Short mmCIF file of C-alpha atoms in Angstrom, two decimals:
data_model
loop_
_atom_site.label_atom_id
_atom_site.label_comp_id
_atom_site.label_asym_id
_atom_site.label_seq_id
_atom_site.Cartn_x
_atom_site.Cartn_y
_atom_site.Cartn_z
CA MET A 20 16.42 -5.97 -17.24
CA ALA A 21 13.23 -6.18 -15.33
CA ASN A 22 12.60 -2.64 -15.58
CA LEU A 23 13.76 -2.50 -19.24
CA THR A 24 11.27 -5.18 -19.96
CA ARG A 25 8.47 -3.35 -18.18
CA ARG A 26 8.88 -0.24 -19.92
CA GLY A 27 8.91 -2.12 -23.26
CA ALA A 28 5.74 -3.63 -22.39
CA ALA A 29 4.20 -0.33 -21.26
CA ALA A 30 5.40 1.11 -24.57
CA ALA A 31 3.69 -1.72 -26.56
CA LEU A 32 0.62 -1.09 -24.58
CA LEU A 33 0.12 2.65 -25.67
CA GLY A 34 -1.26 1.16 -29.08
CA ALA A 35 -4.13 -0.01 -27.26
CA TRP A 36 -5.09 3.58 -26.16
CA PRO A 37 -7.32 4.43 -29.08
CA CYS A 38 -9.39 1.67 -28.89
CA ALA A 39 -9.84 1.86 -24.95
CA ALA A 40 -10.47 5.55 -25.23
CA ALA A 41 -13.07 4.88 -27.85
CA ARG A 42 -15.34 3.37 -25.26
CA ALA A 43 -15.85 6.53 -23.61
CA GLN A 44 -18.66 8.53 -25.13
CA PRO A 45 -17.99 11.68 -27.14
CA GLY A 46 -17.95 14.94 -25.00
CA ALA A 47 -17.89 12.95 -21.64
CA ALA A 48 -14.71 15.13 -20.50
CA ALA A 49 -17.08 18.44 -20.97
CA SER A 50 -19.85 17.17 -19.12
CA TRP A 51 -18.16 15.17 -16.28
CA PRO A 52 -19.41 14.51 -13.53
CA ASN A 53 -23.03 13.79 -14.66
CA GLY A 54 -23.93 11.82 -11.74
CA PRO A 55 -22.94 10.13 -8.71
CA VAL A 56 -19.24 9.11 -8.64
CA ARG A 57 -18.41 5.80 -7.11
CA ILE A 58 -15.15 4.94 -5.40
CA VAL A 59 -14.64 1.50 -5.21
CA VAL A 60 -12.49 0.45 -2.03
CA PRO A 61 -11.42 -3.45 -2.67
CA PHE A 62 -11.23 -4.10 1.12
CA ALA A 63 -13.82 -4.47 3.95
CA PRO A 64 -14.97 -1.41 6.12
CA GLY A 65 -12.81 -0.42 8.76
CA GLY A 66 -9.38 -0.69 7.17
CA SER A 67 -6.91 2.25 6.17
CA THR A 68 -7.95 2.55 2.58
CA ASP A 69 -11.72 2.60 3.48
CA ALA A 70 -10.88 5.26 6.10
CA VAL A 71 -8.89 7.29 3.36
CA ALA A 72 -11.72 6.83 0.97
CA ARG A 73 -14.31 8.18 3.41
CA LEU A 74 -11.96 11.03 4.55
CA VAL A 75 -11.61 12.33 1.07
CA SER A 76 -15.11 11.78 0.15
CA PRO A 77 -16.70 15.23 1.51
CA GLY A 78 -13.98 17.27 -0.39
CA LEU A 79 -14.58 15.61 -3.66
CA GLN A 80 -18.35 16.06 -3.23
CA GLN A 81 -18.01 19.82 -2.37
CA ARG A 82 -15.53 20.22 -5.50
CA LEU A 83 -17.25 17.94 -8.12
CA GLY A 84 -20.70 18.70 -7.01
CA VAL A 85 -22.28 15.45 -7.04
CA PRO A 86 -22.64 12.56 -4.54
CA ILE A 87 -19.74 10.47 -3.86
CA VAL A 88 -20.34 6.69 -3.00
CA VAL A 89 -17.74 4.62 -1.29
CA GLU A 90 -18.42 1.16 -2.48
CA ASN A 91 -16.58 -1.79 -0.64
CA ARG A 92 -15.82 -4.95 -2.74
CA SER A 93 -13.51 -6.83 -0.65
CA GLY A 94 -12.28 -10.40 -1.33
CA ALA A 95 -9.27 -12.16 -3.15
CA ALA A 96 -6.43 -9.95 -1.85
CA GLY A 97 -8.28 -6.98 -3.20
CA SER A 98 -8.49 -8.30 -6.85
CA ILE A 99 -12.42 -8.33 -6.78
CA GLY A 100 -13.01 -4.62 -6.20
CA THR A 101 -9.94 -3.73 -8.40
CA GLY A 102 -11.42 -5.96 -11.27
CA VAL A 103 -14.76 -4.15 -10.91
CA VAL A 104 -12.86 -0.73 -11.72
CA ALA A 105 -10.84 -2.54 -14.40
CA LYS A 106 -13.84 -3.38 -16.38
CA ALA A 107 -16.01 -0.27 -15.79
CA PRO A 108 -16.74 2.19 -18.58
CA PRO A 109 -13.81 4.88 -18.68
CA ASP A 110 -16.47 7.80 -18.49
CA GLY A 111 -15.11 9.07 -14.81
CA GLN A 112 -18.03 7.83 -12.92
CA THR A 113 -15.93 4.99 -11.16
CA TRP A 114 -12.59 5.09 -9.45
CA LEU A 115 -10.44 2.99 -7.39
CA ILE A 116 -8.54 3.68 -4.00
CA THR A 117 -6.41 0.91 -3.03
CA PHE A 118 -3.59 -0.06 -0.99
CA ASP A 119 0.16 -1.23 -1.27
CA SER A 120 -0.98 -5.06 -2.12
CA HIS A 121 -1.93 -3.71 -5.36
CA ALA A 122 1.55 -4.18 -6.48
CA VAL A 123 2.06 -7.57 -5.29
CA MET A 124 -1.45 -9.00 -7.10
CA PRO A 125 0.09 -9.90 -10.44
CA ALA A 126 2.81 -12.11 -8.87
CA LEU A 127 0.55 -13.56 -5.91
CA LEU A 128 -2.40 -14.15 -8.38
CA PRO A 129 -0.98 -14.86 -11.74
CA SER A 130 -4.60 -15.82 -13.06
CA LEU A 131 -5.90 -12.30 -12.68
CA PRO A 132 -8.74 -11.53 -15.44
CA PHE A 133 -7.37 -8.27 -15.84
CA ASP A 134 -3.93 -6.29 -16.04
CA LEU A 135 -3.04 -3.86 -13.81
CA THR A 136 -1.01 -1.76 -16.26
CA ARG A 137 -3.32 -2.46 -19.27
CA ASP A 138 -6.81 -1.95 -17.89
CA LEU A 139 -6.26 0.70 -15.19
CA ASP A 140 -4.74 4.25 -15.46
CA PRO A 141 -3.06 5.97 -12.68
CA VAL A 142 -4.51 9.02 -11.24
CA MET A 143 -2.64 10.02 -7.86
CA LEU A 144 -0.35 8.55 -5.43
CA ILE A 145 -1.95 10.06 -2.06
CA GLY A 146 1.16 8.99 0.16
CA GLY A 147 2.92 6.21 2.24
CA ALA A 148 3.59 5.38 5.74
CA PRO A 149 6.35 3.01 6.84
CA TYR A 150 6.02 -0.57 8.07
CA ALA A 151 7.64 -1.02 11.36
CA LEU A 152 8.78 -3.92 13.70
CA ALA A 153 7.77 -4.08 17.14
CA CYS A 154 7.71 -6.49 20.27
CA LYS A 155 6.17 -6.67 23.51
CA PRO A 156 8.40 -4.47 25.91
CA ASP A 157 9.57 -7.58 28.01
CA LYS A 158 11.01 -9.40 24.93
CA PRO A 159 14.82 -9.02 24.94
CA TYR A 160 14.92 -6.97 21.68
CA ARG A 161 15.64 -3.22 21.62
CA SER A 162 16.83 -2.67 17.93
CA LEU A 163 17.09 -4.46 14.73
CA ALA A 164 20.47 -5.39 15.54
CA ASP A 165 19.21 -7.18 18.58
CA VAL A 166 16.70 -9.13 16.10
CA VAL A 167 19.19 -10.26 13.77
CA ALA A 168 21.73 -11.31 16.54
CA ALA A 169 19.06 -13.54 18.15
CA ALA A 170 17.81 -15.06 14.96
CA LYS A 171 21.64 -16.11 14.06
CA ALA A 172 22.04 -17.51 17.75
CA ARG A 173 18.62 -19.10 17.36
CA PRO A 174 17.77 -20.27 13.72
CA ASP A 175 14.37 -20.76 13.03
CA ARG A 176 13.34 -19.69 16.69
CA VAL A 177 12.76 -16.13 16.75
CA SER A 178 9.22 -15.57 15.09
CA PHE A 179 7.42 -12.74 13.51
CA GLY A 180 3.83 -12.09 12.56
CA SER A 181 2.16 -10.25 9.80
CA THR A 182 -1.14 -9.41 8.49
CA GLY A 183 -0.68 -12.35 6.08
CA ASN A 184 1.23 -14.43 3.31
CA GLY A 185 2.17 -12.28 0.49
CA THR A 186 1.57 -8.83 2.09
CA ILE A 187 3.92 -6.17 1.92
CA GLY A 188 5.22 -6.64 5.65
CA HIS A 189 5.71 -10.32 5.11
CA LEU A 190 7.81 -9.84 1.82
CA THR A 191 9.97 -7.04 3.61
CA MET A 192 10.78 -9.61 6.39
CA ILE A 193 11.93 -12.13 3.71
CA LEU A 194 14.09 -9.45 2.39
CA LEU A 195 15.33 -8.68 5.68
CA GLN A 196 16.33 -12.27 6.24
CA GLU A 197 18.03 -12.66 2.80
CA ARG A 198 20.09 -9.58 3.43
CA ALA A 199 20.96 -10.66 6.99
CA GLY A 200 21.45 -14.42 6.45
CA ILE A 201 18.83 -15.25 9.06
CA ARG A 202 15.74 -17.55 9.23
CA MET A 203 12.81 -16.78 11.25
CA PRO A 204 9.37 -18.56 11.37
CA HIS A 205 6.48 -16.47 10.02
CA LEU A 206 2.97 -16.47 11.57
CA PRO A 207 0.49 -14.92 8.92
CA TYR A 208 -2.65 -13.75 10.55
CA ARG A 209 -6.17 -12.85 8.88
CA SER A 210 -6.07 -9.21 10.14
CA GLY A 211 -3.98 -6.41 11.61
CA GLY A 212 -5.93 -6.66 14.83
CA LEU A 213 -5.35 -10.31 15.52
CA ALA A 214 -1.63 -9.95 14.66
CA VAL A 215 -1.30 -7.13 17.26
CA ASN A 216 -3.21 -8.83 19.94
CA ASP A 217 -0.90 -11.86 19.63
CA ALA A 218 2.46 -9.62 19.68
CA VAL A 219 0.84 -7.72 22.74
CA ALA A 220 0.41 -11.20 24.57
CA GLY A 221 3.85 -12.27 23.71
CA HIS A 222 2.43 -15.25 21.52
CA VAL A 223 4.62 -14.30 18.72
CA ASP A 224 8.22 -12.63 19.19
CA MET A 225 7.45 -9.57 17.18
CA MET A 226 5.15 -8.03 14.76
CA ILE A 227 5.56 -6.20 11.34
CA GLY A 228 2.85 -3.85 10.35
CA SER A 229 2.27 -0.37 9.14
CA ALA A 230 2.95 2.60 11.43
CA ALA A 231 -0.64 3.26 11.65
CA LEU A 232 -1.53 -0.06 12.79
CA LEU A 233 1.19 -0.25 15.40
CA MET A 234 1.26 3.29 16.64
CA PRO A 235 -1.89 3.14 19.23
CA GLN A 236 0.02 0.06 20.98
CA ILE A 237 3.38 1.85 20.77
CA ALA A 238 1.89 5.13 22.22
CA ALA A 239 0.35 2.81 25.24
CA GLY A 240 3.55 1.49 25.83
CA THR A 241 2.27 -2.38 25.12
CA LEU A 242 4.45 -2.62 22.01
CA ARG A 243 8.23 -1.33 21.61
CA PRO A 244 9.22 -0.57 18.30
CA LEU A 245 12.58 -1.93 17.04
CA VAL A 246 13.03 -0.31 13.34
CA GLN A 247 11.11 1.50 10.93
CA PHE A 248 11.44 0.93 7.14
CA GLY A 249 10.56 4.38 5.51
CA PRO A 250 13.10 6.59 3.71
CA GLU A 251 13.31 8.79 6.92
CA ARG A 252 12.21 8.66 10.66
CA LEU A 253 8.65 9.19 11.49
CA PRO A 254 7.98 12.48 13.58
CA ALA A 255 6.24 10.24 15.89
CA LEU A 256 9.24 7.80 15.96
CA ARG A 257 11.92 10.06 16.24
CA GLU A 258 14.25 7.88 18.49
CA VAL A 259 13.80 4.60 16.05
CA ALA A 260 16.26 3.99 13.39
CA THR A 261 15.27 3.25 9.96
CA ALA A 262 16.51 -0.04 8.38
CA GLU A 263 18.87 1.95 6.13
CA GLU A 264 20.31 3.45 9.26
CA SER A 265 20.66 0.00 10.86
CA GLY A 266 22.85 -1.25 8.05
CA PHE A 267 20.51 -2.23 5.35
CA PRO A 268 20.80 0.25 2.61
CA GLY A 269 17.95 0.37 0.20
CA LEU A 270 15.67 -1.78 2.31
CA GLN A 271 12.51 0.22 2.52
CA ALA A 272 8.98 -0.53 2.74
CA GLU A 273 5.87 1.57 3.01
CA ALA A 274 1.94 1.19 3.24
CA TRP A 275 0.73 3.37 0.42
CA TRP A 276 -2.76 4.55 -1.12
CA GLY A 277 -3.29 5.02 -4.60
CA VAL A 278 -6.12 5.96 -6.99
CA PHE A 279 -6.76 4.65 -10.34
CA ALA A 280 -9.31 4.91 -12.99
CA PRO A 281 -10.49 2.41 -15.75
CA HIS A 282 -8.12 2.43 -18.62
CA GLY A 283 -9.14 5.12 -21.42
CA THR A 284 -10.52 7.51 -19.03
CA PRO A 285 -10.15 11.03 -20.71
CA ALA A 286 -7.05 12.89 -19.59
CA PRO A 287 -9.29 15.99 -18.73
CA ILE A 288 -11.37 13.94 -16.47
CA VAL A 289 -8.17 12.38 -14.57
CA ALA A 290 -6.83 15.75 -14.43
CA ARG A 291 -9.69 17.31 -12.87
CA MET A 292 -10.06 14.36 -10.48
CA ASN A 293 -6.34 14.67 -9.53
CA ALA A 294 -6.71 18.30 -8.65
CA ALA A 295 -10.07 17.63 -6.61
CA LEU A 296 -8.06 14.96 -4.68
CA ARG A 297 -5.28 17.37 -4.10
CA GLU A 298 -7.47 20.15 -2.99
CA ALA A 299 -9.37 17.77 -0.45
CA LEU A 300 -6.39 16.07 0.93
CA SER A 301 -4.82 19.41 1.51
CA GLU A 302 -7.61 20.63 3.87
CA GLU A 303 -6.11 21.11 7.38
CA ARG A 304 -8.65 18.22 8.80
CA ALA A 305 -7.72 15.75 6.09
CA ARG A 306 -4.03 16.49 6.24
CA ARG A 307 -3.60 16.21 9.99
CA GLN A 308 -5.81 12.92 9.97
CA MET A 309 -3.65 11.54 7.06
CA THR A 310 -0.19 12.50 9.05
CA GLU A 311 -1.23 11.91 12.61
CA THR A 312 -3.76 8.98 12.52
CA GLN A 313 -2.43 7.09 9.44
CA GLN A 314 1.23 8.36 9.92
CA ALA A 315 1.34 9.09 6.24
CA ARG A 316 3.86 11.10 4.33
CA LEU A 317 1.67 12.85 1.72
CA VAL A 318 2.77 12.71 -1.80
CA LEU A 319 -0.31 13.80 -3.71
CA SER A 320 1.49 13.02 -7.03
CA ASP A 321 0.45 13.46 -10.70
CA PRO A 322 -0.38 10.28 -12.69
CA GLU A 323 2.89 9.87 -14.25
CA ALA A 324 4.72 9.83 -10.75
CA LEU A 325 2.10 7.03 -9.57
CA ARG A 326 2.91 5.02 -12.90
CA ARG A 327 6.77 5.03 -12.16
CA PHE A 328 6.32 4.36 -8.47
CA LEU A 329 3.95 1.38 -9.42
CA ASP A 330 6.50 -0.06 -11.82
CA GLN A 331 8.95 0.14 -9.34
CA GLN A 332 6.93 -1.54 -6.59
CA ILE A 333 5.74 -4.43 -8.89
CA ALA A 334 9.29 -5.16 -9.79
CA THR A 335 10.57 -5.29 -6.20
CA TRP A 336 7.86 -7.40 -4.62
CA SER A 337 7.17 -9.66 -7.73
CA ARG A 338 10.53 -10.85 -7.67
CA VAL A 339 10.36 -11.68 -3.85
CA VAL A 340 7.00 -13.43 -4.31
CA ARG A 341 8.67 -15.54 -7.29
CA GLU A 342 12.10 -16.28 -5.85
CA HIS A 343 10.74 -17.36 -2.75
CA ARG A 344 7.45 -19.09 -4.19
CA ILE A 345 5.02 -17.23 -1.80
CA ALA A 346 1.41 -18.30 -2.30
CA ALA A 347 -1.77 -16.17 -1.19
CA ASP A 348 -3.55 -17.32 1.92
#
């Protein structure tokens, strides 16, 4: 029913397209780009979204023939930077590269001054990297089954850390507890680095984070991976079962990166940007960094595939936020 409602809402919004498109100057598609192109990252420098934006920028600059400026506009769970793009002119000069928290924003921050589906147009789903659960090697857990058994034996005693309230990692663990019939205390951290440090030190029983965040510690042997939440096993974690293989069908969670434009950006401009992104991310250096450093499964989708994916993500995670009354940090 939620999907039907969202599809109906999306169809109703199509009537607003001519008004939004009219804001773009006539002939904009033919002359684009006509100056520096701005890519807004709604998070601080140093995170994975910033890294992806800066990775793709040289390839875009080469193909579009204009400077590419990456602008970090962090704050309010990504809503500040996202709002900048949602309210920008739809002329192809401003774009958004964002992260999986994009899909949680409407439920977590219900007073947003913009609408994700009305004010932003999809451009490309770049790819995704699975979330994983890991612990210090001297902890008594070696699999998801061990975690569930321990949590059943000691309700409210086996703890996990995440990168914050309402993050996909936190919501994934809520779904796991719901499905397994267990209760686990949650310790939200302000950054992935802080959460990883406490997991390595053993101050929290386990930590959920993207595979990219956890992989350096896993490779160093200071964290032991217990389960991964992707649709299939990562090459770097071939010995680690997925949640589905561990008895939880449909329990998937991936960090993902997507590109959006202000609503009404002319379709030819969106198509050209999509093609430039695909070519830039298909270069060997960029592809290797995405698959090895970010542990990403590259998708490089068309706009419509990103629209469908976002609808599904919003429906899944909004339900968890509402039913469990999750509030932003």
